[in-house]
XYZ file of N, CA and C in Angstrom:
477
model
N 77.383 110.953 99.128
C 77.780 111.052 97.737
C 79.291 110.824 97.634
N 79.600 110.118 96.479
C 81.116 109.739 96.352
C 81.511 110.109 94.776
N 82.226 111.108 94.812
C 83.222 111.573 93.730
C 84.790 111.621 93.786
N 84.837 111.309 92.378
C 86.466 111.945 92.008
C 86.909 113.102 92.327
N 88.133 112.996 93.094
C 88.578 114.935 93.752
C 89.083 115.232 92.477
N 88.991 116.770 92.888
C 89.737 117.400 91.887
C 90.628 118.493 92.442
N 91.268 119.263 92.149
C 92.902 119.705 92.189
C 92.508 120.605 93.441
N 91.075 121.244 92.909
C 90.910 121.952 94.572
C 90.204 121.374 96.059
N 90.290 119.895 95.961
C 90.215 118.712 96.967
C 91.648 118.827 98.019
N 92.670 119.204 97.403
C 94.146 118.927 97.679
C 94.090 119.453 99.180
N 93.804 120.846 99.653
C 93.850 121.009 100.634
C 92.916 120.191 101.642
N 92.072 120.001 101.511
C 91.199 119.264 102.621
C 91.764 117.351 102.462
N 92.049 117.071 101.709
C 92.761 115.365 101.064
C 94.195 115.561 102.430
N 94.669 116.744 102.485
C 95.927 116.965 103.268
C 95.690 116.734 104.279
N 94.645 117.716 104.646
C 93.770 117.752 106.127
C 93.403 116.200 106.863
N 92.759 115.946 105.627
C 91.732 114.357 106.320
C 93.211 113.411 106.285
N 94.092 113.634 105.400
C 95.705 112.777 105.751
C 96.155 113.264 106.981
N 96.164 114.143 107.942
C 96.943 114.488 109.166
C 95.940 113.991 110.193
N 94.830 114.512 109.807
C 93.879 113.541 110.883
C 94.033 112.261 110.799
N 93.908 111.690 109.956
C 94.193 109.914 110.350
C 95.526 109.910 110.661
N 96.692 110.163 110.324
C 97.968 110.123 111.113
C 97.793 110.322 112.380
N 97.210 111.533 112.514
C 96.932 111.598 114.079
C 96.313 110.570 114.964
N 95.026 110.101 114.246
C 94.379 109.229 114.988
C 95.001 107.701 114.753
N 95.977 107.218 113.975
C 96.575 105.885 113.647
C 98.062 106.513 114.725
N 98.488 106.962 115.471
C 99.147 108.080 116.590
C 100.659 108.077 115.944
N 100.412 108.499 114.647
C 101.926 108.836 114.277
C 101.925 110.075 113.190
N 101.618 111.236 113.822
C 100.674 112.442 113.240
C 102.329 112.816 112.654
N 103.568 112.741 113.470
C 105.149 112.929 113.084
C 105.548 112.704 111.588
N 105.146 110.964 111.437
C 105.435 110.583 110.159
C 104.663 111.290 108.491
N 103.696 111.924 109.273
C 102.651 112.488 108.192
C 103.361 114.040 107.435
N 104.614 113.747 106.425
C 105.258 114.633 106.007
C 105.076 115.447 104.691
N 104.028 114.623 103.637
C 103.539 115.133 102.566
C 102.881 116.262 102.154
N 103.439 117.120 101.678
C 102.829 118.517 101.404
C 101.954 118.397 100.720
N 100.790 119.902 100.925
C 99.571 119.574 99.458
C 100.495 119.983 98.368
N 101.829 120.005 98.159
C 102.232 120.373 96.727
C 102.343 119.047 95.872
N 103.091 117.980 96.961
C 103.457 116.866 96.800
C 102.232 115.951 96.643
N 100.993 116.227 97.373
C 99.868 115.190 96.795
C 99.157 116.208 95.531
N 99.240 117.581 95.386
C 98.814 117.692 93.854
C 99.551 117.353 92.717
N 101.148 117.143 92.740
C 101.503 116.633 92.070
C 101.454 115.044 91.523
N 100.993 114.117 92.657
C 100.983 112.832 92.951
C 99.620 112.576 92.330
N 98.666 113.680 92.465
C 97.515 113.283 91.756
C 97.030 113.575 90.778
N 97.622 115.135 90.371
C 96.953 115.631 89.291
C 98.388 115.632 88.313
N 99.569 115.714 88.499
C 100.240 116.121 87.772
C 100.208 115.895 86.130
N 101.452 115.929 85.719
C 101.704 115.221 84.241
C 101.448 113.407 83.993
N 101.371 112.903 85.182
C 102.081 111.342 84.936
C 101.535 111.155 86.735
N 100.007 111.035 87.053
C 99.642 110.890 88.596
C 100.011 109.629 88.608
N 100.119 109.066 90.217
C 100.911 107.533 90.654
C 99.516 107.696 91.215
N 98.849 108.481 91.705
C 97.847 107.777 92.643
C 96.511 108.415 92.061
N 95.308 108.179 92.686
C 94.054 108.733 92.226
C 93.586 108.889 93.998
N 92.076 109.394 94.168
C 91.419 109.734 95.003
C 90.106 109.748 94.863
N 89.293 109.689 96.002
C 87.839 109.524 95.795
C 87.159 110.595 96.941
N 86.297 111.541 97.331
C 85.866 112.103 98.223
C 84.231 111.716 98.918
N 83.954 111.413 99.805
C 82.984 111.031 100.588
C 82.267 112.714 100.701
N 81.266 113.044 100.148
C 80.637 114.214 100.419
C 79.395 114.465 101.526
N 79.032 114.708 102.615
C 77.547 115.135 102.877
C 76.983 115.628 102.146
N 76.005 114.504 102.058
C 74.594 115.065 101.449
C 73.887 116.276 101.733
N 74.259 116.478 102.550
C 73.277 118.105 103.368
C 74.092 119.515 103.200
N 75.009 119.079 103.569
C 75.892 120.273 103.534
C 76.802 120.420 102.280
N 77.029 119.421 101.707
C 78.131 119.362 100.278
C 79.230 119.655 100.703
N 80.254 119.148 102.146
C 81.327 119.473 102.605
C 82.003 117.626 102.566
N 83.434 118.226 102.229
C 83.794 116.139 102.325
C 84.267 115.916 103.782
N 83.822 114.727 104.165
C 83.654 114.161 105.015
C 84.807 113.307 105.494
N 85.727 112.559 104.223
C 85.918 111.635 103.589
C 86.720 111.157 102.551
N 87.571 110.493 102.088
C 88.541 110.449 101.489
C 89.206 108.868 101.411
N 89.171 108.056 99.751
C 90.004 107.084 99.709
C 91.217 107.413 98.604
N 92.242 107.208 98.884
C 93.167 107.298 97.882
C 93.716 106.084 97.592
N 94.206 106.037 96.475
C 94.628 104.487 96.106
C 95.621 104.487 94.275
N 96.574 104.085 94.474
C 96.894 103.426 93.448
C 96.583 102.174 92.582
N 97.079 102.031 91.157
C 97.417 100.631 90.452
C 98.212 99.714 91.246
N 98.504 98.716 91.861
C 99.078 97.233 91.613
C 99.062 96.341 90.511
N 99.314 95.780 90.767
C 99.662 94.211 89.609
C 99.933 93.054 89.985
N 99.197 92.223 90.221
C 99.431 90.342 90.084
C 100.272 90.035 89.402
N 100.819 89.433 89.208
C 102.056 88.491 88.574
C 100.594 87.286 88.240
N 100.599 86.855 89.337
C 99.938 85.676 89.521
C 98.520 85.554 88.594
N 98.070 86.676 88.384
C 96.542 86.813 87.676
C 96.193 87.108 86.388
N 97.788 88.297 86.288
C 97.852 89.289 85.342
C 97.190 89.845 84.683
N 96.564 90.714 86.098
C 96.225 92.003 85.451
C 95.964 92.802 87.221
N 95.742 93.972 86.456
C 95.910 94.868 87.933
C 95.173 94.701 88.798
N 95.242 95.623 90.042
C 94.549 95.467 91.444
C 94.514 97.613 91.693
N 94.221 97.367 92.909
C 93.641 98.869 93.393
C 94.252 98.480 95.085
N 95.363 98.789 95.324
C 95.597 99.265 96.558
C 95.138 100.494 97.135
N 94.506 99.944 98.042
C 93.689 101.439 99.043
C 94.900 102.158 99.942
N 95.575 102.759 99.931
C 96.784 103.515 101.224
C 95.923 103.872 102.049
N 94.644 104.618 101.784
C 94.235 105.667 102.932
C 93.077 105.702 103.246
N 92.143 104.985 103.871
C 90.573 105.216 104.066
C 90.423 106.195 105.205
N 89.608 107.163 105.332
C 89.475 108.210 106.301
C 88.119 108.609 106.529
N 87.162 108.609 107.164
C 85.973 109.530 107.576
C 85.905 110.103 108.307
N 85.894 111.277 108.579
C 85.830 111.971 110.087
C 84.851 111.750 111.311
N 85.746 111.628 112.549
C 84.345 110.918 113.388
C 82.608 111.081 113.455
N 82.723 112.793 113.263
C 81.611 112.521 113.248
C 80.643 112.257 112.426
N 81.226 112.076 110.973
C 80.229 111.368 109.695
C 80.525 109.930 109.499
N 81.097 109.453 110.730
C 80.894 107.969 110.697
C 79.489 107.340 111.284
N 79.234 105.899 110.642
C 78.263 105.291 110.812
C 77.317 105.865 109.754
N 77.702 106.815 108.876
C 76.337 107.415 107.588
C 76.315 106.165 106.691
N 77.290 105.559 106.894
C 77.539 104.482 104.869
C 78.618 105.334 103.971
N 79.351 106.698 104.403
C 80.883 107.305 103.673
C 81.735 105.781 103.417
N 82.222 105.326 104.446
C 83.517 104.672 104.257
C 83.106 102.931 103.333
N 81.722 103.046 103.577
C 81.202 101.381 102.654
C 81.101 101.674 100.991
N 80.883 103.385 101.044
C 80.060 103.889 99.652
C 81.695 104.303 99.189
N 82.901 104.802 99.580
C 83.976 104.898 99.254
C 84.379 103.328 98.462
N 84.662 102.275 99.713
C 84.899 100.732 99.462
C 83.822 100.658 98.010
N 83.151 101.102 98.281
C 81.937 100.196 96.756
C 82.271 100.540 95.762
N 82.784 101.928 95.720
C 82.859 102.850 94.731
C 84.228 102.432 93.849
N 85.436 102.091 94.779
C 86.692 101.571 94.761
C 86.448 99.721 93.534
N 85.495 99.246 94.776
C 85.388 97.611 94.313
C 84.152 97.547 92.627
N 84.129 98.898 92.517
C 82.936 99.364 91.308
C 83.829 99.311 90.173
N 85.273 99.783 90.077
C 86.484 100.242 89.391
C 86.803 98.759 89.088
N 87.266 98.279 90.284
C 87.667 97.052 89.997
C 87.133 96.234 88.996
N 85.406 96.051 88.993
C 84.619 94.866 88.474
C 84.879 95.858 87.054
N 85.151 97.158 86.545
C 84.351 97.861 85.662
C 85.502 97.618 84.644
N 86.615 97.382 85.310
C 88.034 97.378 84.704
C 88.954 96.390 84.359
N 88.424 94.995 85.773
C 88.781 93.722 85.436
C 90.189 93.899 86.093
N 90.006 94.948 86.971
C 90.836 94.001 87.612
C 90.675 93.024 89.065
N 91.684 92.411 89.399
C 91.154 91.158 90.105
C 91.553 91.783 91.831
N 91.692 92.751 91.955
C 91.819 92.568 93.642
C 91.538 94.156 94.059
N 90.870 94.218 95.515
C 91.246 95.727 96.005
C 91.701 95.047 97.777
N 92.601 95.593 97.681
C 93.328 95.554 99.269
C 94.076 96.463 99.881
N 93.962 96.259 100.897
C 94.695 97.464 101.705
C 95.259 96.880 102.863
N 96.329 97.730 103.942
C 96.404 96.940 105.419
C 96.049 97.960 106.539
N 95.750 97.692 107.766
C 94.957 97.589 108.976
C 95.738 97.687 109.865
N 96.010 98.337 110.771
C 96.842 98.289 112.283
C 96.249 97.462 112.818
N 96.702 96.471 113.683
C 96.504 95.699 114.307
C 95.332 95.641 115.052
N 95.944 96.854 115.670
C 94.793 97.329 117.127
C 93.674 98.283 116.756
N 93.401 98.584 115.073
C 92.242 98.984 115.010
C 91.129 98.174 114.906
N 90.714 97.811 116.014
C 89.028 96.693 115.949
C 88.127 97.476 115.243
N 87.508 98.376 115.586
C 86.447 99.236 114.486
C 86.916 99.024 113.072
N 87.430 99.223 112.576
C 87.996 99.602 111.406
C 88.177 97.751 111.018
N 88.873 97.015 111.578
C 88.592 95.585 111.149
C 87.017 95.175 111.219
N 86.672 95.151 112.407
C 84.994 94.935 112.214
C 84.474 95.067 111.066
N 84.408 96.392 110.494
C 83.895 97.575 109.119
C 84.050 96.491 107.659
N 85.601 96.221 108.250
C 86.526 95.695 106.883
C 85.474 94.289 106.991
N 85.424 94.010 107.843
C 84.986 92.357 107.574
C 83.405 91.839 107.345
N 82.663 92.952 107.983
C 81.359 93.162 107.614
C 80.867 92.995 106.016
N 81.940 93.567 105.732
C 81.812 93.969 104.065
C 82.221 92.374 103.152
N 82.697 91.888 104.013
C 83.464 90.342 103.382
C 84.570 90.429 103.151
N 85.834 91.234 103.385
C 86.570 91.231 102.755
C 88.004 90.552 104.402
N 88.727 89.635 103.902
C 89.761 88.911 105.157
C 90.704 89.100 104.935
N 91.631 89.155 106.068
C 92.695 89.197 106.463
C 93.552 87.877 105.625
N 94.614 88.747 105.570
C 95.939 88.053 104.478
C 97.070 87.394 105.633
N 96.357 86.540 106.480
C 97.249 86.237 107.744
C 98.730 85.323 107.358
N 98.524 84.921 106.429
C 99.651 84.085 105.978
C 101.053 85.127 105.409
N 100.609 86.898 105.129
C 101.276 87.156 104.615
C 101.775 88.838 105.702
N 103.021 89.095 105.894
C 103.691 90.061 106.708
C 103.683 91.335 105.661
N 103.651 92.400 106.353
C 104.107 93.386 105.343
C 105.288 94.021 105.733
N 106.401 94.234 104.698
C 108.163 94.866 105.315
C 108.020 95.954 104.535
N 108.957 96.759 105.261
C 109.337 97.984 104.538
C 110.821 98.505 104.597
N 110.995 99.378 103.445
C 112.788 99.919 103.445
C 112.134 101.502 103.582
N 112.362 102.339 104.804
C 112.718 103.816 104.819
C 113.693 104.243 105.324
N 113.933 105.373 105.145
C 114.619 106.328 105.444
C 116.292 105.570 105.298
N 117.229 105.872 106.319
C 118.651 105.162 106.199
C 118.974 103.528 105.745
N 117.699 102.864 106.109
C 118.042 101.483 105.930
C 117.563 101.417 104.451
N 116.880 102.495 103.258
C 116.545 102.375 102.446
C 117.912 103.213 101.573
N 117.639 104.076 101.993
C 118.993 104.340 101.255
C 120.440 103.900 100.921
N 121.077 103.099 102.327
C 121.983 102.143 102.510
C 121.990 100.730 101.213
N 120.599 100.624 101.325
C 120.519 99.476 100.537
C 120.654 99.869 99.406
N 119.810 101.211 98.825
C 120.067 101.707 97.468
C 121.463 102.031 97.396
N 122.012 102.389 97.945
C 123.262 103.031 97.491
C 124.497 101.695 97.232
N 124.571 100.102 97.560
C 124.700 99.178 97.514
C 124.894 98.783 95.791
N 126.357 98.363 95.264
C 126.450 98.192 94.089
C 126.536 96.717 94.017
């Protein structure tokens, strides 16, 4: 089963975020408090939304996609960036992480907008396999960069 979290999701949304840090092996970088993702999700003005993967048997989540709005230039009109797909090992292989994706690419068709994407560590083969099963390919033509911490600020602070 796949639902919308709600405010008392926050602690376990935290949880299933340190486990995949852990298991993507940079459990360090994983600094977000549950204050900071209830504010991020539920607040006055949320940037992001969330989805929970439930067992059927037990009614415990399993599971977790979070994702913001994007925007095309090119299409104009929005998209659904995925940040975070997560299932815990051992409720993998049920259909959680395809019924999350469907649920996500359900928004998309329902809303018009034109894309759902996300990115992939390199060296996760499972997790590419999964991705590609489903139809969905790699953006090889295109790199992804980032500005954190000092080299982001340096630049911001730049008149």
């Amino acid at each position: 089963m796949i639902r919308a979290a709600t405010p008392a999701d926050v602690p376990v949304i935290h949880a299933l975020i340190r486990e995949l840090a852990e298991y993507e092996k940079a459990l360090e970088e994983a600094r977000a408090s549950e204050e900071q993702l209830r504010e991020a999700l539920f607040g006055e003005r949320p940037a992001a939304f969330a989805h929970m993967a439930v067992d059927d048997g037990s009614g415990e989540p399993v599971g977790f996609a979070l994702w913001f709005l994007n925007f095309s230039t090119w299409r104009g009109v929005h998209g659904i960036y995925l940040e975070d797909l997560y299932v815990r090992p051992a409720a993998r292989g049920a259909g959680h992480g395809r019924a999350l994706l469907a649920e996500l690419a359900r928004i998309c068709v329902e809303r018009g907008y034109g894309r759902l994407e996300w990115s992939v560590l390199n060296w996760n083969a499972p997790a590419i396999g999964f991705y590609e099963s489903l139809g969905a390919r790699p953006q090889d033509e295109w790199t992804v960069y980032r500005l954190t911490e000092g080299a982001l600020a340096e630049l911001g602070a730049q008149e």
